[in-house]
Amino acid sequence: MTFDNVTVAVAKGRILEGAETLWEQQGLPWPIDKESRKLWFSPEAARPGMLIARARDIPTFVAMGIADLGIVGLDVLEEHPNAQIIQVADLHFATCRVVLAGKERQWPAGPTRIATKYQRIAQAYFAVHHHPVEIVPLSGSLELAPVIGLAPYIVDIVDTGSTLRQHQLVEIATIMESSARLIANPSHWRTKPALEQLRNRLNP
């Protein structure tokens, strides 16, 4: 089995760290030099090529065929759906939760302002509960919103919950569980047997 025609796009951060561990566990050479600032590493027979990018861009690279496979969190796939990619495996690392949080552990009363970077996920969640909300879009530092009075509640992703606790916030409800997912370009998946072979090796 050779991987000289396979490229994997990997999200920066925890996903990239988890991918490195997975590569090592499966005996695949890791292409990235820790001292390097390169974002593209060409494929070789012993390992696939790798492209490193922001999480929300990974599905685009895969859908456009720039990468054959991608590794990204389920939260990103739910927030930015792309019909031109397919999920082919749950890789079971980078586990976390998208939660509703606030200063007190109680469900919002009446129309509610929610600060979040997960606008689609939050809207869908509250629509199911028939609860009217005003979404305040933020790209980061969501824990500040209740502290400074911007919004009494946030929808954010958490791992241990320590950042919430540092800001005197508590989890009210878990909206969804997330983990690293392997996605594929559908056309490449059908025509490149090495992709399924790599999937099986990464997710035995």
PDB file of C-alpha atoms in Angstrom:
ATOM      1  CA  MET A   1       0.000   0.000   0.000  1.00  0.00           C
ATOM      2  CA  THR A   2       1.450   3.360  -1.016  1.00  0.00           C
ATOM      3  CA  PHE A   3       0.151   6.858  -0.362  1.00  0.00           C
ATOM      4  CA  ASP A   4       2.025   8.848  -3.001  1.00  0.00           C
ATOM      5  CA  ASN A   5      -1.230  10.129  -4.518  1.00  0.00           C
ATOM      6  CA  VAL A   6      -3.089  10.855  -1.243  1.00  0.00           C
ATOM      7  CA  THR A   7      -3.352  14.185   0.586  1.00  0.00           C
ATOM      8  CA  VAL A   8      -5.022  14.778   3.957  1.00  0.00           C
ATOM      9  CA  ALA A   9      -6.131  18.249   5.120  1.00  0.00           C
ATOM     10  CA  VAL A  10      -5.902  18.585   8.900  1.00  0.00           C
ATOM     11  CA  ALA A  11      -7.342  21.296  11.129  1.00  0.00           C
ATOM     12  CA  LYS A  12      -4.915  23.285  13.253  1.00  0.00           C
ATOM     13  CA  GLY A  13      -4.832  22.980  17.045  1.00  0.00           C
ATOM     14  CA  ARG A  14      -6.089  19.989  19.024  1.00  0.00           C
ATOM     15  CA  ILE A  15      -7.069  18.109  15.864  1.00  0.00           C
ATOM     16  CA  LEU A  16      -3.524  18.385  14.509  1.00  0.00           C
ATOM     17  CA  GLU A  17      -2.051  17.244  17.828  1.00  0.00           C
ATOM     18  CA  GLY A  18      -4.402  14.261  17.921  1.00  0.00           C
ATOM     19  CA  ALA A  19      -3.612  13.395  14.311  1.00  0.00           C
ATOM     20  CA  GLU A  20       0.104  13.292  15.117  1.00  0.00           C
ATOM     21  CA  THR A  21      -0.549  10.817  17.946  1.00  0.00           C
ATOM     22  CA  LEU A  22      -2.750   8.700  15.674  1.00  0.00           C
ATOM     23  CA  TRP A  23      -0.095   8.687  12.915  1.00  0.00           C
ATOM     24  CA  GLU A  24       2.527   7.522  15.400  1.00  0.00           C
ATOM     25  CA  GLN A  25       0.247   4.811  16.822  1.00  0.00           C
ATOM     26  CA  GLN A  26      -0.334   3.422  13.341  1.00  0.00           C
ATOM     27  CA  GLY A  27       3.336   3.545  12.334  1.00  0.00           C
ATOM     28  CA  LEU A  28       2.879   6.280   9.727  1.00  0.00           C
ATOM     29  CA  PRO A  29       5.759   8.753   9.335  1.00  0.00           C
ATOM     30  CA  TRP A  30       4.716  12.196  10.565  1.00  0.00           C
ATOM     31  CA  PRO A  31       5.581  14.743   7.863  1.00  0.00           C
ATOM     32  CA  ILE A  32       5.696  17.891   9.976  1.00  0.00           C
ATOM     33  CA  ASP A  33       8.921  19.248  11.424  1.00  0.00           C
ATOM     34  CA  LYS A  34       7.964  21.000  14.665  1.00  0.00           C
ATOM     35  CA  GLU A  35      10.361  23.822  13.840  1.00  0.00           C
ATOM     36  CA  SER A  36       8.834  24.352  10.403  1.00  0.00           C
ATOM     37  CA  ARG A  37       6.121  26.882   9.561  1.00  0.00           C
ATOM     38  CA  LYS A  38       5.196  25.108   6.342  1.00  0.00           C
ATOM     39  CA  LEU A  39       1.509  24.316   5.807  1.00  0.00           C
ATOM     40  CA  TRP A  40       1.890  21.844   2.927  1.00  0.00           C
ATOM     41  CA  PHE A  41       3.854  18.608   2.836  1.00  0.00           C
ATOM     42  CA  SER A  42       3.826  16.564  -0.359  1.00  0.00           C
ATOM     43  CA  PRO A  43       2.894  12.858  -0.288  1.00  0.00           C
ATOM     44  CA  GLU A  44       5.417  10.039  -0.320  1.00  0.00           C
ATOM     45  CA  ALA A  45       5.044   6.307  -0.772  1.00  0.00           C
ATOM     46  CA  ALA A  46       5.199   5.646   2.978  1.00  0.00           C
ATOM     47  CA  ARG A  47       2.769   8.373   4.032  1.00  0.00           C
ATOM     48  CA  PRO A  48       0.101  10.692   2.647  1.00  0.00           C
ATOM     49  CA  GLY A  49       0.746  14.349   2.028  1.00  0.00           C
ATOM     50  CA  MET A  50      -0.626  16.820   4.538  1.00  0.00           C
ATOM     51  CA  LEU A  51      -2.194  20.246   4.285  1.00  0.00           C
ATOM     52  CA  ILE A  52      -2.722  22.273   7.478  1.00  0.00           C
ATOM     53  CA  ALA A  53      -5.498  24.869   7.611  1.00  0.00           C
ATOM     54  CA  ARG A  54      -8.169  26.507   9.765  1.00  0.00           C
ATOM     55  CA  ALA A  55     -10.882  24.084  10.794  1.00  0.00           C
ATOM     56  CA  ARG A  56     -13.723  25.662   8.841  1.00  0.00           C
ATOM     57  CA  ASP A  57     -11.652  25.572   5.629  1.00  0.00           C
ATOM     58  CA  ILE A  58     -10.998  21.823   5.766  1.00  0.00           C
ATOM     59  CA  PRO A  59     -14.355  20.780   4.188  1.00  0.00           C
ATOM     60  CA  THR A  60     -13.761  23.267   1.351  1.00  0.00           C
ATOM     61  CA  PHE A  61     -10.329  21.830   0.522  1.00  0.00           C
ATOM     62  CA  VAL A  62     -11.830  18.326   0.474  1.00  0.00           C
ATOM     63  CA  ALA A  63     -14.944  19.284  -1.508  1.00  0.00           C
ATOM     64  CA  MET A  64     -12.807  21.054  -4.129  1.00  0.00           C
ATOM     65  CA  GLY A  65     -10.513  18.044  -4.475  1.00  0.00           C
ATOM     66  CA  ILE A  66      -7.417  19.869  -3.215  1.00  0.00           C
ATOM     67  CA  ALA A  67      -7.253  17.210  -0.496  1.00  0.00           C
ATOM     68  CA  ASP A  68      -8.608  13.676  -0.769  1.00  0.00           C
ATOM     69  CA  LEU A  69      -9.373  13.369   2.933  1.00  0.00           C
ATOM     70  CA  GLY A  70      -9.776  15.780   5.826  1.00  0.00           C
ATOM     71  CA  ILE A  71      -9.710  15.619   9.604  1.00  0.00           C
ATOM     72  CA  VAL A  72     -11.951  18.108  11.390  1.00  0.00           C
ATOM     73  CA  GLY A  73     -14.313  18.281  14.357  1.00  0.00           C
ATOM     74  CA  LEU A  74     -17.962  17.274  14.040  1.00  0.00           C
ATOM     75  CA  ASP A  75     -18.914  20.675  15.477  1.00  0.00           C
ATOM     76  CA  VAL A  76     -17.374  22.351  12.418  1.00  0.00           C
ATOM     77  CA  LEU A  77     -19.204  20.003  10.038  1.00  0.00           C
ATOM     78  CA  GLU A  78     -22.523  20.726  11.747  1.00  0.00           C
ATOM     79  CA  GLU A  79     -21.988  24.479  11.808  1.00  0.00           C
ATOM     80  CA  HIS A  80     -20.707  24.693   8.218  1.00  0.00           C
ATOM     81  CA  PRO A  81     -22.409  21.823   6.334  1.00  0.00           C
ATOM     82  CA  ASN A  82     -21.025  20.911   2.935  1.00  0.00           C
ATOM     83  CA  ALA A  83     -22.990  18.465   0.800  1.00  0.00           C
ATOM     84  CA  GLN A  84     -19.938  17.803  -1.368  1.00  0.00           C
ATOM     85  CA  ILE A  85     -18.063  15.823   1.301  1.00  0.00           C
ATOM     86  CA  ILE A  86     -18.815  12.557   3.098  1.00  0.00           C
ATOM     87  CA  GLN A  87     -17.949  11.431   6.618  1.00  0.00           C
ATOM     88  CA  VAL A  88     -16.120   8.108   6.548  1.00  0.00           C
ATOM     89  CA  ALA A  89     -14.972   7.626  10.176  1.00  0.00           C
ATOM     90  CA  ASP A  90     -15.186   8.862  13.748  1.00  0.00           C
ATOM     91  CA  LEU A  91     -11.534   8.962  14.826  1.00  0.00           C
ATOM     92  CA  HIS A  92     -12.426   9.190  18.542  1.00  0.00           C
ATOM     93  CA  PHE A  93     -10.018  11.915  19.585  1.00  0.00           C
ATOM     94  CA  ALA A  94     -10.376  15.651  20.291  1.00  0.00           C
ATOM     95  CA  THR A  95     -13.624  14.863  22.083  1.00  0.00           C
ATOM     96  CA  CYS A  96     -15.559  17.854  23.390  1.00  0.00           C
ATOM     97  CA  ARG A  97     -19.087  19.218  23.778  1.00  0.00           C
ATOM     98  CA  VAL A  98     -21.064  22.177  22.475  1.00  0.00           C
ATOM     99  CA  VAL A  99     -22.964  23.481  25.490  1.00  0.00           C
ATOM    100  CA  LEU A 100     -25.361  26.151  26.655  1.00  0.00           C
ATOM    101  CA  ALA A 101     -23.829  28.009  29.603  1.00  0.00           C
ATOM    102  CA  GLY A 102     -24.668  30.946  31.854  1.00  0.00           C
ATOM    103  CA  LYS A 103     -24.158  32.365  35.318  1.00  0.00           C
ATOM    104  CA  GLU A 104     -26.775  30.066  36.855  1.00  0.00           C
ATOM    105  CA  ARG A 105     -27.751  26.488  36.123  1.00  0.00           C
ATOM    106  CA  GLN A 106     -31.259  27.263  34.913  1.00  0.00           C
ATOM    107  CA  TRP A 107     -33.005  27.244  31.547  1.00  0.00           C
ATOM    108  CA  PRO A 108     -33.484  30.729  30.024  1.00  0.00           C
ATOM    109  CA  ALA A 109     -36.841  32.327  30.779  1.00  0.00           C
ATOM    110  CA  GLY A 110     -38.574  34.061  27.891  1.00  0.00           C
ATOM    111  CA  PRO A 111     -36.868  35.460  24.781  1.00  0.00           C
ATOM    112  CA  THR A 112     -33.136  35.104  25.275  1.00  0.00           C
ATOM    113  CA  ARG A 113     -29.947  36.656  23.916  1.00  0.00           C
ATOM    114  CA  ILE A 114     -27.235  34.094  23.142  1.00  0.00           C
ATOM    115  CA  ALA A 115     -23.622  34.891  22.280  1.00  0.00           C
ATOM    116  CA  THR A 116     -21.974  32.249  20.122  1.00  0.00           C
ATOM    117  CA  LYS A 117     -19.795  31.383  17.158  1.00  0.00           C
ATOM    118  CA  TYR A 118     -22.100  28.407  16.540  1.00  0.00           C
ATOM    119  CA  GLN A 119     -25.010  30.338  15.086  1.00  0.00           C
ATOM    120  CA  ARG A 120     -26.487  27.485  13.046  1.00  0.00           C
ATOM    121  CA  ILE A 121     -26.199  24.927  15.846  1.00  0.00           C
ATOM    122  CA  ALA A 122     -27.680  27.313  18.415  1.00  0.00           C
ATOM    123  CA  GLN A 123     -30.595  28.345  16.185  1.00  0.00           C
ATOM    124  CA  ALA A 124     -31.435  24.723  15.419  1.00  0.00           C
ATOM    125  CA  TYR A 125     -31.254  23.725  19.095  1.00  0.00           C
ATOM    126  CA  PHE A 126     -33.567  26.467  20.321  1.00  0.00           C
ATOM    127  CA  ALA A 127     -35.939  25.951  17.385  1.00  0.00           C
ATOM    128  CA  VAL A 128     -36.430  22.355  18.529  1.00  0.00           C
ATOM    129  CA  HIS A 129     -37.284  23.690  21.998  1.00  0.00           C
ATOM    130  CA  HIS A 130     -39.563  26.403  20.519  1.00  0.00           C
ATOM    131  CA  HIS A 131     -37.614  29.015  22.455  1.00  0.00           C
ATOM    132  CA  PRO A 132     -37.137  32.463  20.854  1.00  0.00           C
ATOM    133  CA  VAL A 133     -33.544  33.687  20.830  1.00  0.00           C
ATOM    134  CA  GLU A 134     -31.497  36.599  19.574  1.00  0.00           C
ATOM    135  CA  ILE A 135     -28.104  35.406  18.389  1.00  0.00           C
ATOM    136  CA  VAL A 136     -25.097  37.655  19.011  1.00  0.00           C
ATOM    137  CA  PRO A 137     -22.335  36.392  16.689  1.00  0.00           C
ATOM    138  CA  LEU A 138     -18.855  36.372  18.211  1.00  0.00           C
ATOM    139  CA  SER A 139     -15.733  34.645  16.928  1.00  0.00           C
ATOM    140  CA  GLY A 140     -14.041  34.150  20.294  1.00  0.00           C
ATOM    141  CA  SER A 141     -13.799  35.090  23.987  1.00  0.00           C
ATOM    142  CA  LEU A 142     -17.407  34.012  24.455  1.00  0.00           C
ATOM    143  CA  GLU A 143     -17.008  33.629  28.220  1.00  0.00           C
ATOM    144  CA  LEU A 144     -16.804  37.426  28.465  1.00  0.00           C
ATOM    145  CA  ALA A 145     -20.342  37.953  27.140  1.00  0.00           C
ATOM    146  CA  PRO A 146     -22.219  37.208  30.401  1.00  0.00           C
ATOM    147  CA  VAL A 147     -19.504  38.907  32.488  1.00  0.00           C
ATOM    148  CA  ILE A 148     -19.722  42.244  30.647  1.00  0.00           C
ATOM    149  CA  GLY A 149     -23.490  42.102  30.096  1.00  0.00           C
ATOM    150  CA  LEU A 150     -23.461  41.506  26.344  1.00  0.00           C
ATOM    151  CA  ALA A 151     -25.572  38.350  26.611  1.00  0.00           C
ATOM    152  CA  PRO A 152     -26.656  36.307  29.642  1.00  0.00           C
ATOM    153  CA  TYR A 153     -25.975  32.984  27.917  1.00  0.00           C
ATOM    154  CA  ILE A 154     -23.424  31.522  25.541  1.00  0.00           C
ATOM    155  CA  VAL A 155     -23.263  28.481  23.286  1.00  0.00           C
ATOM    156  CA  ASP A 156     -19.661  27.349  23.117  1.00  0.00           C
ATOM    157  CA  ILE A 157     -17.445  24.312  22.848  1.00  0.00           C
ATOM    158  CA  VAL A 158     -15.869  22.938  26.019  1.00  0.00           C
ATOM    159  CA  ASP A 159     -13.488  20.158  26.939  1.00  0.00           C
ATOM    160  CA  THR A 160     -12.978  20.109  30.696  1.00  0.00           C
ATOM    161  CA  GLY A 161     -15.099  23.201  31.417  1.00  0.00           C
ATOM    162  CA  SER A 162     -12.260  24.919  33.296  1.00  0.00           C
ATOM    163  CA  THR A 163     -12.520  28.130  31.248  1.00  0.00           C
ATOM    164  CA  LEU A 164     -16.228  28.390  32.077  1.00  0.00           C
ATOM    165  CA  ARG A 165     -15.517  27.917  35.779  1.00  0.00           C
ATOM    166  CA  GLN A 166     -12.798  30.575  35.701  1.00  0.00           C
ATOM    167  CA  HIS A 167     -15.460  33.026  34.542  1.00  0.00           C
ATOM    168  CA  GLN A 168     -18.036  31.819  37.096  1.00  0.00           C
ATOM    169  CA  LEU A 169     -20.165  30.192  34.394  1.00  0.00           C
ATOM    170  CA  VAL A 170     -21.892  26.808  34.566  1.00  0.00           C
ATOM    171  CA  GLU A 171     -23.115  24.369  31.950  1.00  0.00           C
ATOM    172  CA  ILE A 172     -26.878  24.284  31.568  1.00  0.00           C
ATOM    173  CA  ALA A 173     -27.290  21.766  28.758  1.00  0.00           C
ATOM    174  CA  THR A 174     -25.194  19.750  26.330  1.00  0.00           C
ATOM    175  CA  ILE A 175     -26.286  20.537  22.778  1.00  0.00           C
ATOM    176  CA  MET A 176     -24.048  18.037  20.986  1.00  0.00           C
ATOM    177  CA  GLU A 177     -20.993  15.837  21.430  1.00  0.00           C
ATOM    178  CA  SER A 178     -18.089  16.337  19.038  1.00  0.00           C
ATOM    179  CA  SER A 179     -14.934  14.458  18.051  1.00  0.00           C
ATOM    180  CA  ALA A 180     -12.485  14.365  15.170  1.00  0.00           C
ATOM    181  CA  ARG A 181     -14.045  13.026  11.958  1.00  0.00           C
ATOM    182  CA  LEU A 182     -12.406  11.751   8.793  1.00  0.00           C
ATOM    183  CA  ILE A 183     -14.105  13.217   5.733  1.00  0.00           C
ATOM    184  CA  ALA A 184     -13.582  12.450   2.055  1.00  0.00           C
ATOM    185  CA  ASN A 185     -14.167  13.829  -1.396  1.00  0.00           C
ATOM    186  CA  PRO A 186     -16.894  11.471  -2.747  1.00  0.00           C
ATOM    187  CA  SER A 187     -15.382  11.175  -6.226  1.00  0.00           C
ATOM    188  CA  HIS A 188     -11.885  10.499  -4.909  1.00  0.00           C
ATOM    189  CA  TRP A 189     -13.292   7.996  -2.393  1.00  0.00           C
ATOM    190  CA  ARG A 190     -14.774   5.971  -5.254  1.00  0.00           C
ATOM    191  CA  THR A 191     -11.714   6.082  -7.494  1.00  0.00           C
ATOM    192  CA  LYS A 192      -8.745   5.905  -5.092  1.00  0.00           C
ATOM    193  CA  PRO A 193      -8.614   2.589  -3.175  1.00  0.00           C
ATOM    194  CA  ALA A 194      -5.766   3.944  -1.024  1.00  0.00           C
ATOM    195  CA  LEU A 195      -8.244   6.262   0.730  1.00  0.00           C
ATOM    196  CA  GLU A 196     -10.301   3.430   2.181  1.00  0.00           C
ATOM    197  CA  GLN A 197      -7.113   1.566   3.043  1.00  0.00           C
ATOM    198  CA  LEU A 198      -5.869   4.611   4.966  1.00  0.00           C
ATOM    199  CA  ARG A 199      -9.258   4.953   6.695  1.00  0.00           C
ATOM    200  CA  ASN A 200      -9.103   1.342   7.802  1.00  0.00           C
ATOM    201  CA  ARG A 201      -5.586   1.832   9.124  1.00  0.00           C
ATOM    202  CA  LEU A 202      -6.502   4.967  11.071  1.00  0.00           C
ATOM    203  CA  ASN A 203      -9.784   3.548  12.339  1.00  0.00           C
ATOM    204  CA  PRO A 204      -9.333  -0.233  12.713  1.00  0.00           C
TER     205      PRO A 204
END
